[in-house]
Every structure is written in C-alpha cells, then in structure tokens.
Coordinates of C-alpha atoms and ligand atoms in Angstrom, one line a residue:
M295 CA 125.5 82.7 101.9
F296 CA 123.8 79.8 103.5
V297 CA 120.1 80.2 104.1
P298 CA 118.6 77.6 106.5
G299 CA 115.9 75.5 104.9
H300 CA 117.1 76.2 101.4
M301 CA 119.5 74.4 99.1
D302 CA 122.9 73.9 100.8
V303 CA 124.8 75.6 98.1
E304 CA 128.1 75.4 99.9
R305 CA 127.7 71.6 100.1
V306 CA 126.6 71.4 96.5
R307 CA 129.6 73.4 95.3
M308 CA 132.0 70.9 96.8
D309 CA 130.7 68.4 94.2
F310 CA 131.8 70.6 91.4
P311 CA 135.6 70.6 90.9
I312 CA 135.6 73.8 88.9
Y313 CA 135.0 75.7 92.2
S314 CA 138.1 74.4 93.8
G315 CA 141.3 76.4 93.9
E316 CA 141.6 79.5 91.7
N317 CA 138.2 79.3 90.2
K318 CA 136.2 79.8 93.4
D319 CA 135.1 83.3 92.3
Y320 CA 133.7 82.3 88.9
I321 CA 130.1 83.3 88.7
Y322 CA 128.7 80.9 86.1
L323 CA 125.2 82.0 85.0
D324 CA 125.2 80.4 81.5
N325 CA 123.4 77.2 82.7
A326 CA 120.7 77.3 80.1
C327 CA 123.5 76.7 77.6
Q328 CA 125.4 74.0 79.6
T329 CA 125.6 73.4 83.3
L330 CA 128.8 72.5 85.1
R331 CA 129.4 68.8 85.8
P332 CA 129.8 67.2 89.3
T333 CA 132.7 64.9 90.0
S334 CA 130.4 61.9 90.1
V335 CA 129.5 62.4 86.4
V336 CA 133.1 62.9 85.3
E337 CA 134.2 59.9 87.3
A338 CA 131.5 57.7 85.9
M339 CA 132.6 58.6 82.4
A340 CA 136.3 58.1 83.3
R341 CA 135.5 54.7 84.7
Y342 CA 134.2 53.6 81.3
Y343 CA 137.4 54.7 79.5
L344 CA 139.7 53.4 82.2
E345 CA 138.1 50.2 83.3
Y346 CA 135.8 48.8 80.5
P347 CA 136.2 50.8 77.3
A348 CA 134.4 48.2 75.2
C349 CA 131.4 48.0 72.9
G350 CA 127.9 47.4 74.3
G351 CA 125.2 45.3 72.8
R352 CA 127.4 43.4 70.4
S353 CA 130.4 41.5 71.7
V354 CA 129.8 38.9 74.4
H355 CA 133.0 39.1 76.4
R356 CA 133.1 40.3 80.0
L357 CA 134.0 43.9 79.3
A358 CA 131.3 44.3 76.7
T359 CA 128.8 42.7 79.0
Q360 CA 129.6 45.3 81.7
V361 CA 129.0 48.1 79.1
S362 CA 125.7 46.6 78.1
I363 CA 124.6 46.3 81.8
E364 CA 125.6 49.9 82.5
V365 CA 123.7 51.2 79.4
D366 CA 120.6 49.3 80.4
E367 CA 120.8 50.8 83.9
A368 CA 121.2 54.3 82.5
R369 CA 118.2 53.8 80.3
E370 CA 116.2 52.6 83.3
K371 CA 117.2 55.6 85.3
V372 CA 116.2 58.0 82.6
A373 CA 112.9 56.2 82.1
S374 CA 112.1 56.4 85.8
F375 CA 113.3 60.1 86.0
L376 CA 110.9 61.0 83.2
G377 CA 108.0 58.8 84.3
A378 CA 108.1 56.6 81.2
K379 CA 106.2 53.4 81.5
R380 CA 109.2 51.3 80.3
P381 CA 112.9 51.8 79.5
E382 CA 112.3 50.8 75.9
E383 CA 110.5 54.1 75.4
I384 CA 113.9 55.9 75.9
A385 CA 116.3 56.4 73.0
F386 CA 119.7 57.9 73.4
T387 CA 120.6 60.6 70.9
K388 CA 123.6 62.9 70.5
N389 CA 121.6 65.9 71.8
C390 CA 118.1 67.4 72.0
T391 CA 118.4 68.6 68.4
E392 CA 118.8 65.1 67.1
A393 CA 115.9 63.8 69.2
L394 CA 113.7 66.6 67.7
N395 CA 114.9 65.8 64.2
L396 CA 114.3 62.1 64.7
V397 CA 110.6 62.8 65.2
S398 CA 110.1 65.6 62.7
K399 CA 111.9 63.7 59.9
G400 CA 110.7 60.2 60.9
C401 CA 107.0 60.7 61.7
K402 CA 105.6 60.3 58.1
L403 CA 103.6 63.4 57.8
K404 CA 102.4 64.1 54.3
K405 CA 101.6 67.1 52.1
G406 CA 99.0 69.3 53.6
D407 CA 99.3 68.0 57.2
V408 CA 99.6 70.9 59.7
V409 CA 102.2 71.2 62.4
V410 CA 101.5 73.8 65.2
T411 CA 104.5 75.4 67.0
T412 CA 105.1 78.7 68.7
D413 CA 107.1 81.8 67.9
F414 CA 109.4 80.8 70.7
E415 CA 110.9 77.7 69.2
H416 CA 114.6 77.1 69.4
N417 CA 116.1 76.6 65.9
S418 CA 116.2 72.9 66.8
N419 CA 112.4 72.7 66.8
H420 CA 112.0 75.2 64.0
V421 CA 114.4 74.3 61.2
P422 CA 113.5 70.6 61.0
W423 CA 109.8 71.6 60.5
L424 CA 110.8 74.2 58.0
Q425 CA 112.7 71.5 56.1
M426 CA 109.6 69.3 56.2
Q427 CA 107.6 72.2 54.9
Q428 CA 110.0 72.6 52.0
S429 CA 110.6 68.9 51.2
K430 CA 107.2 67.4 52.0
G431 CA 104.7 70.3 51.7
I432 CA 103.5 70.2 55.3
R433 CA 101.9 73.4 56.6
R434 CA 102.8 75.2 59.8
R435 CA 100.9 77.4 62.2
F436 CA 102.5 79.5 64.9
V437 CA 101.0 80.4 68.3
L438 CA 102.3 84.0 68.9
T439 CA 103.3 85.2 72.3
P440 CA 101.5 88.3 73.6
P441 CA 103.4 91.2 75.3
S442 CA 102.8 89.6 78.7
G443 CA 105.3 86.9 77.6
L444 CA 102.8 84.2 78.8
F445 CA 101.5 81.5 76.6
D446 CA 98.2 82.4 74.9
V447 CA 95.9 79.4 75.3
E448 CA 93.1 81.0 73.3
A449 CA 95.4 81.6 70.3
F450 CA 96.5 78.0 70.5
K451 CA 92.9 76.8 70.5
K452 CA 92.3 78.9 67.4
A453 CA 95.3 77.4 65.7
M454 CA 93.9 73.9 66.1
S455 CA 91.8 72.0 63.5
R456 CA 91.4 68.5 62.3
D457 CA 94.2 68.8 59.8
V458 CA 96.7 69.4 62.6
K459 CA 98.7 66.2 62.9
M460 CA 101.5 67.3 65.2
V461 CA 101.8 70.0 67.9
S462 CA 105.5 70.5 68.6
M463 CA 106.3 73.0 71.2
V464 CA 109.0 74.2 73.6
H465 CA 108.0 73.2 77.2
C466 CA 109.9 76.1 78.7
N467 CA 111.6 78.5 76.3
N468 CA 115.3 79.4 76.4
I469 CA 114.9 83.2 76.1
T470 CA 112.6 84.1 78.9
G471 CA 112.2 80.7 80.6
A472 CA 108.4 81.0 80.3
G473 CA 106.5 77.7 80.1
I474 CA 103.4 76.4 78.4
P475 CA 100.4 74.6 80.1
A476 CA 101.6 71.3 78.8
R477 CA 98.9 69.1 80.2
E478 CA 96.1 71.3 78.8
I479 CA 97.9 71.5 75.4
V480 CA 98.2 67.7 75.2
E481 CA 94.6 67.2 76.1
I482 CA 93.3 69.7 73.5
S483 CA 95.7 68.3 70.8
H484 CA 94.6 64.8 71.4
D485 CA 91.0 65.8 71.1
Y486 CA 91.9 67.0 67.6
G487 CA 93.7 63.7 66.9
A488 CA 97.1 65.4 66.8
L489 CA 100.3 64.0 68.4
V490 CA 102.3 66.2 70.7
M491 CA 106.1 66.5 71.0
L492 CA 107.6 68.8 73.7
D493 CA 111.1 70.2 73.6
G494 CA 112.0 69.7 77.2
A495 CA 115.6 71.0 77.0
Q496 CA 114.9 73.9 79.4
A497 CA 112.2 72.2 81.5
A498 CA 113.6 68.8 82.5
P499 CA 116.7 70.3 84.3
H500 CA 114.5 72.4 86.5
K501 CA 111.3 70.7 87.5
K502 CA 109.7 67.3 87.7
V503 CA 108.6 66.1 84.3
D504 CA 106.3 63.1 84.2
V505 CA 105.6 62.1 80.6
S506 CA 102.9 59.6 81.7
N507 CA 101.1 62.2 83.6
L508 CA 101.4 64.7 80.8
D509 CA 100.3 62.0 78.4
V510 CA 102.7 63.5 75.9
D511 CA 103.7 61.4 72.8
F512 CA 107.3 62.5 72.4
Y513 CA 109.6 64.4 74.8
A514 CA 113.2 65.5 74.0
I515 CA 115.8 66.5 76.5
S516 CA 119.4 67.6 76.5
M517 CA 121.7 66.1 79.1
H518 CA 124.4 68.8 79.0
K519 CA 121.8 71.3 80.4
M520 CA 121.3 69.0 83.4
L521 CA 124.7 68.0 84.7
G522 CA 125.3 65.4 82.1
P523 CA 127.9 64.9 79.4
S524 CA 128.2 67.2 76.3
G525 CA 126.8 65.6 73.2
M526 CA 124.1 63.5 74.9
G527 CA 120.3 63.8 74.5
V528 CA 117.3 61.7 75.1
L529 CA 114.1 61.0 73.2
F530 CA 111.1 59.6 75.0
G531 CA 108.3 58.3 72.8
K532 CA 105.2 56.2 73.6
M533 CA 106.0 52.8 72.3
E534 CA 103.1 52.7 69.8
H535 CA 104.5 55.9 68.2
L536 CA 108.1 54.9 68.3
K537 CA 107.2 51.8 66.3
E538 CA 105.9 54.1 63.5
L539 CA 108.9 56.3 63.5
E540 CA 111.5 56.0 60.7
P541 CA 115.1 56.0 62.1
L542 CA 117.1 59.1 61.3
V543 CA 120.3 57.0 61.0
A544 CA 120.2 53.4 59.9
G545 CA 122.9 50.7 60.1
G546 CA 124.8 48.3 62.3
G547 CA 123.3 47.8 65.8
G548 CA 119.9 49.1 64.6
V549 CA 118.9 46.0 62.5
S550 CA 118.5 42.3 63.0
L551 CA 119.1 40.1 59.9
T552 CA 119.8 41.9 56.6
T553 CA 119.9 40.5 53.1
Q554 CA 121.0 42.2 49.9
E555 CA 117.4 43.2 49.4
K556 CA 116.0 43.7 52.9
A557 CA 116.8 45.0 56.3
E558 CA 114.7 44.2 59.3
L559 CA 114.8 46.9 62.0
L560 CA 115.3 46.0 65.6
P561 CA 112.5 47.0 67.9
P562 CA 112.7 50.5 69.6
P563 CA 114.9 51.9 71.0
E564 CA 117.7 49.9 69.3
R565 CA 116.6 50.8 65.8
F566 CA 117.3 54.5 66.6
E567 CA 120.8 53.8 68.0
A568 CA 122.6 52.5 64.9
G569 CA 126.4 52.7 64.9
L570 CA 128.7 52.5 67.9
Q571 CA 127.3 54.6 70.7
N572 CA 128.7 57.2 73.1
Y573 CA 128.9 54.7 76.0
A574 CA 130.7 57.1 78.3
G575 CA 128.1 59.7 77.6
I576 CA 125.2 57.2 78.3
I577 CA 126.9 56.1 81.5
G578 CA 127.5 59.8 82.5
T579 CA 123.9 60.4 81.8
G580 CA 122.9 57.8 84.3
A581 CA 125.2 59.5 86.9
A582 CA 123.7 62.9 86.2
I583 CA 120.2 61.5 86.7
D584 CA 121.4 60.0 90.0
Y585 CA 122.7 63.3 91.2
L586 CA 119.5 65.2 90.3
T587 CA 117.4 62.6 91.9
R588 CA 119.4 62.8 95.1
L589 CA 119.0 66.5 95.2
G590 CA 115.3 66.5 94.3
M591 CA 113.7 68.3 91.4
Q592 CA 111.3 70.3 93.7
E593 CA 114.3 71.5 95.7
I594 CA 116.1 72.6 92.6
G595 CA 113.1 74.5 91.2
N596 CA 112.5 76.3 94.5
H597 CA 116.2 77.3 94.8
E598 CA 116.1 78.8 91.3
I599 CA 113.0 80.8 92.0
I600 CA 114.6 82.3 95.1
L601 CA 117.7 83.3 93.1
N602 CA 115.6 84.6 90.2
E603 CA 113.3 86.7 92.4
R604 CA 116.2 88.4 94.1
A605 CA 118.0 89.0 90.8
T606 CA 114.8 90.3 89.2
S607 CA 114.1 92.8 92.0
L608 CA 117.7 94.0 91.9
L609 CA 117.8 94.5 88.2
Q610 CA 114.3 96.1 88.1
A611 CA 115.8 98.9 90.2
I612 CA 118.6 99.7 87.8
P613 CA 117.9 102.6 85.4
N614 CA 118.2 101.7 81.7
V615 CA 117.9 98.0 82.3
S616 CA 114.8 96.3 80.9
I617 CA 113.8 92.7 81.7
L618 CA 112.2 90.6 79.0
A619 CA 108.6 89.6 80.0
P620 CA 107.1 87.8 81.9
S621 CA 107.8 90.3 84.6
E622 CA 107.4 87.9 87.6
A623 CA 110.4 85.6 88.3
K624 CA 108.1 82.7 89.2
N625 CA 107.0 82.6 85.5
R626 CA 110.6 82.4 84.3
G627 CA 112.0 79.6 86.3
S628 CA 115.8 79.9 86.2
I629 CA 116.1 82.5 83.4
L630 CA 116.4 86.2 83.6
S631 CA 116.9 88.0 80.2
F632 CA 117.6 91.7 80.0
N633 CA 118.9 94.5 77.9
V634 CA 120.9 97.6 78.8
K635 CA 119.7 100.6 76.8
G636 CA 122.0 101.6 74.0
M637 CA 124.3 98.5 74.4
S638 CA 124.6 95.3 72.5
S639 CA 124.0 92.2 74.5
H640 CA 127.4 90.9 73.5
D641 CA 129.1 94.0 74.9
V642 CA 127.2 93.5 78.2
A643 CA 128.2 89.9 78.4
M644 CA 131.9 90.6 77.6
I645 CA 132.2 93.4 80.1
L646 CA 130.5 91.4 82.9
D647 CA 133.0 88.6 82.3
E648 CA 135.9 91.1 82.3
I649 CA 134.9 93.1 85.4
G650 CA 133.4 90.4 87.5
K651 CA 134.1 86.9 86.1
V652 CA 130.3 86.8 85.6
M653 CA 129.5 84.5 82.7
I654 CA 126.2 84.9 80.9
R655 CA 124.9 84.3 77.4
S656 CA 124.2 87.0 74.8
G657 CA 122.7 87.3 71.3
M658 CA 119.6 85.7 69.8
H659 CA 119.9 82.4 71.5
C660 CA 119.0 80.3 68.4
V661 CA 115.5 81.8 68.4
H662 CA 116.0 84.3 65.6
P663 CA 112.4 84.7 64.4
Y664 CA 111.3 85.8 67.9
F665 CA 113.8 88.7 68.0
L666 CA 113.4 89.7 64.4
A667 CA 109.6 90.0 64.8
R668 CA 110.2 92.4 67.7
Q669 CA 113.1 94.3 66.1
L670 CA 115.4 93.3 68.9
E671 CA 119.1 92.7 68.4
G672 CA 119.1 90.0 71.1
C673 CA 119.3 90.0 74.9
A674 CA 121.7 89.2 77.7
R675 CA 120.6 86.0 79.5
A676 CA 121.5 85.0 83.1
S677 CA 120.4 81.5 84.0
F678 CA 120.8 80.0 87.4
Y679 CA 121.3 76.5 88.7
I680 CA 121.9 74.5 91.9
Y681 CA 125.4 75.8 92.7
N682 CA 124.6 79.5 92.3
S683 CA 124.1 81.4 95.6
L684 CA 122.3 84.6 96.6
E685 CA 125.8 86.1 97.2
E686 CA 126.6 85.5 93.5
V687 CA 123.2 87.1 92.5
E688 CA 124.1 90.2 94.5
I689 CA 127.5 90.5 92.7
F690 CA 125.9 89.9 89.3
A691 CA 123.4 92.7 89.9
A692 CA 126.1 95.0 91.2
K693 CA 128.1 94.4 88.1
V694 CA 125.1 95.0 85.8
L695 CA 124.6 98.3 87.7
E696 CA 128.2 99.2 87.0
V697 CA 127.9 98.4 83.3
A698 CA 124.6 100.3 83.0
S699 CA 126.0 103.4 84.8
K700 CA 129.2 103.5 82.8
F701 CA 128.2 102.4 79.3
S702 CA 124.4 102.8 78.8
M703 CA 123.5 105.5 76.3
Ligands
LIG955 C1 114.8 75.1 74.2 C2 116.0 74.4 73.5 N1 115.7 73.4 72.6 C3 116.7 72.7 72.0 C4 118.0 73.1 72.3 C5 119.1 72.3 71.6 O1 119.7 71.4 72.5 P1 121.0 70.5 72.1 O2 122.1 71.4 72.1 O3 121.0 69.5 73.1 O4 120.7 70.0 70.8 C6 118.3 74.1 73.2 C7 119.7 74.4 73.5 O5 120.0 75.5 73.9 C8 117.3 74.7 73.8 O6 117.5 75.7 74.7

C-alpha cells in the first residue's frame, strides 16, 4: 500500500533482493535482531572479495592501498553519520557487545567506584559490568522502570552521587523500544563527574544520533541492526577518553615498535583494531551508512511510528492480547512487544511464521533480569523497518487475532 507523502515502501523493497521472486510475501518483523540487507551493501562487500581482497593498513601494494582508502572512507562516513568531531573517534568492532566490553573492561575503574545502569540493559551492557563487579569490586546501581514503561528521571537523580564514575545505559531498549532522555542524563552525569556510555544498538538505526550534541563520552552501535553486515559494530569515544582506554585485544596492527620488554600502542582507533580486520564488513558498513543517509533518518523514524501506531491500535482491539508498556506507539519507536494470554511467546512466534510467514522474535530478548523481576516468561516482539508496509501490519494483526482466537486460554 503506497501512501503519498510517506516512505515509498514499494521503491525501497526493490533494493532488497529477498523480496524478489518467491519470497515476496515474507513479513519480516524481526528487525530489532537483524535487518535485511540492500543490494548495495552486499555488492560493496562482494567487490572487496572479488576485486581487492587484500590487507589494509599494512602492505603497501596497490590492492592494499585500495583497502586502506576504503576503510578510511567508511570510518569518515560513520563519524559524520554519528556527528563525531573526527574519524579517529570511531573504532570498528565485531559487534555492539564488543564495543560495550571494550569500554567496561578497559576504562580502569577501581574498587568501590559506582556504575549506574537500568533494569532494561541487554546482557551485553549487563554482564560486562557484572564481571567488573566480581573481578574489580566496582559497585552497581540500577534505575528501575516504573509500570508506565517510561524512564524515571527522578529515580536516576537519586541514584547519582560523587562516587558514580560511569553511567552506562541503553539509549532505546530492545524489549519495548522505550528511550531515555539522553541529553539530560549526560548533563546530570557530567555534573557529578561521571562519564556516560550509551548502548545505541536500538537507537541509531531509527533516529538521528548526534554524539557531539548529546555530549556523550562513549556510544556503541551494531551494524547488522541498520542494514549493515553481520558481525560489525562501532564504538564512538571522545578522543581524550579513548586515549585512556585499555585495548580489549592487543597485538599486530595495534602497536608501533615493540621490544622484548615493551610495546607502544598506536593512537586510537588503531590500538583497538589489532589483528587482521573484517575489511568486507567495514566496507559494507560504509555502504549501509550511505543507504540510510540517502533515505534520511527523520523519514525512517516517521515511517516506523506510522506502522507502529496502526499495529498498536489493531492489537489493542484483540481480546487476550496485552502490549508491554509504554502504551503509546510514539514512545516505542519501531518496537511492539506483546503477550497472548495463556500462550508462550515462542508458540506465538512459531505459529505466526507457520500460518502467515510472519517473522517475529520471542523469549526474554537477552534482558533476563527485567522479565524475572516481573515474573514474565518473555514476550513476542514485532519490530518494523523501512521496507515494512501498512499492508503487512494489517496481515500481522489479522494473524495475531487468529492465534489469539484459536489458542489463547
Ligand atoms: C539494546 C542492545 N544492546 C546490545 C545488543 C548486542 O548487539 P550485538 O549483537 O551487535 O553485539 C543488542 C542486540 O540485540 C541490543 O538490542
């Protein structure tokens, strides 16, 4: 269904080869896990393997030089996309998890220092801090989410004190899609002398993120949630903080001259990129950024809200279906999580796939403490992106109605 003035979904779908031929009727709503990839990203990666499959940053021959140039260009594109002041503030990682670990393990916190997070953290921003608690004796405080599902700024202020050295939070969470008032959090944290790291895995694919405007110290993203290659992530860090960070992985490519006794680290970001890199992934990352930039982040966010509002109103009308708060779609971006009374979320997901080729995610979504605290087994999660249409939303809701009418207890 084409709605004038809105995202031209028909046009966008032509860029995604999965929709050609037999798979036209796939309804892919698992975008918070991984998005689909446009031809331009796949082709950029293929070009690396087919035309210049060499090593960047080391050899000096023509193929290697081309790789180095492409890597530099990709870094510049990411820097500009995120509003970083310079490309050197961008380090490539193998995913968002690695970026978050790089900071938590490398930031030299000491016994007694406090890290403030939320009860909505993905395991990737929970387990590394838990490890630091166990190995280094850091302390942790959690900002709990009230029943409204919206971030509790007052609870956050109460959690702050002078011994807080790091505030590490999910920018938009991956269960309900709710966000935090990032600018305000950064400002308050800095007043207390604490650094701020944001997990942007579910934010950067959906809205304009400007790290300079946010004044955030570290920002981690996941490229496979924003049209990019699997196994690619990015860490942004302010240069003065990157210089203080211990690399997670050390070795060739991350050091200048070494002796038997001493190794001198290269300046950021090279010191964090030791070992041969995923060059195809980095180049594909640049192509994904190009695609998103062409489409426009504002346009993407608007489109998702239109889809989510329609999906929300349709699901709200189905008996025995409950939507996880916040209730308003505009507070959940591209995510709609729900449960069908008396059914496990895995059963809901499997049946939707079976009866309608509707693909969603189910379970606890790597945020176990959140569900355990609420005695929930998990939830079914639909997440929308640029190629999803209102027509697909209607089919999704009709299939949920069918599932709820036949199987709900
Ligand atoms: C909020 C959030 N943080 C971190 C991650 C981990 O991302 P990655 O798979 O790139 O390590 C995810 C993945 O689902 C996520 O949703």
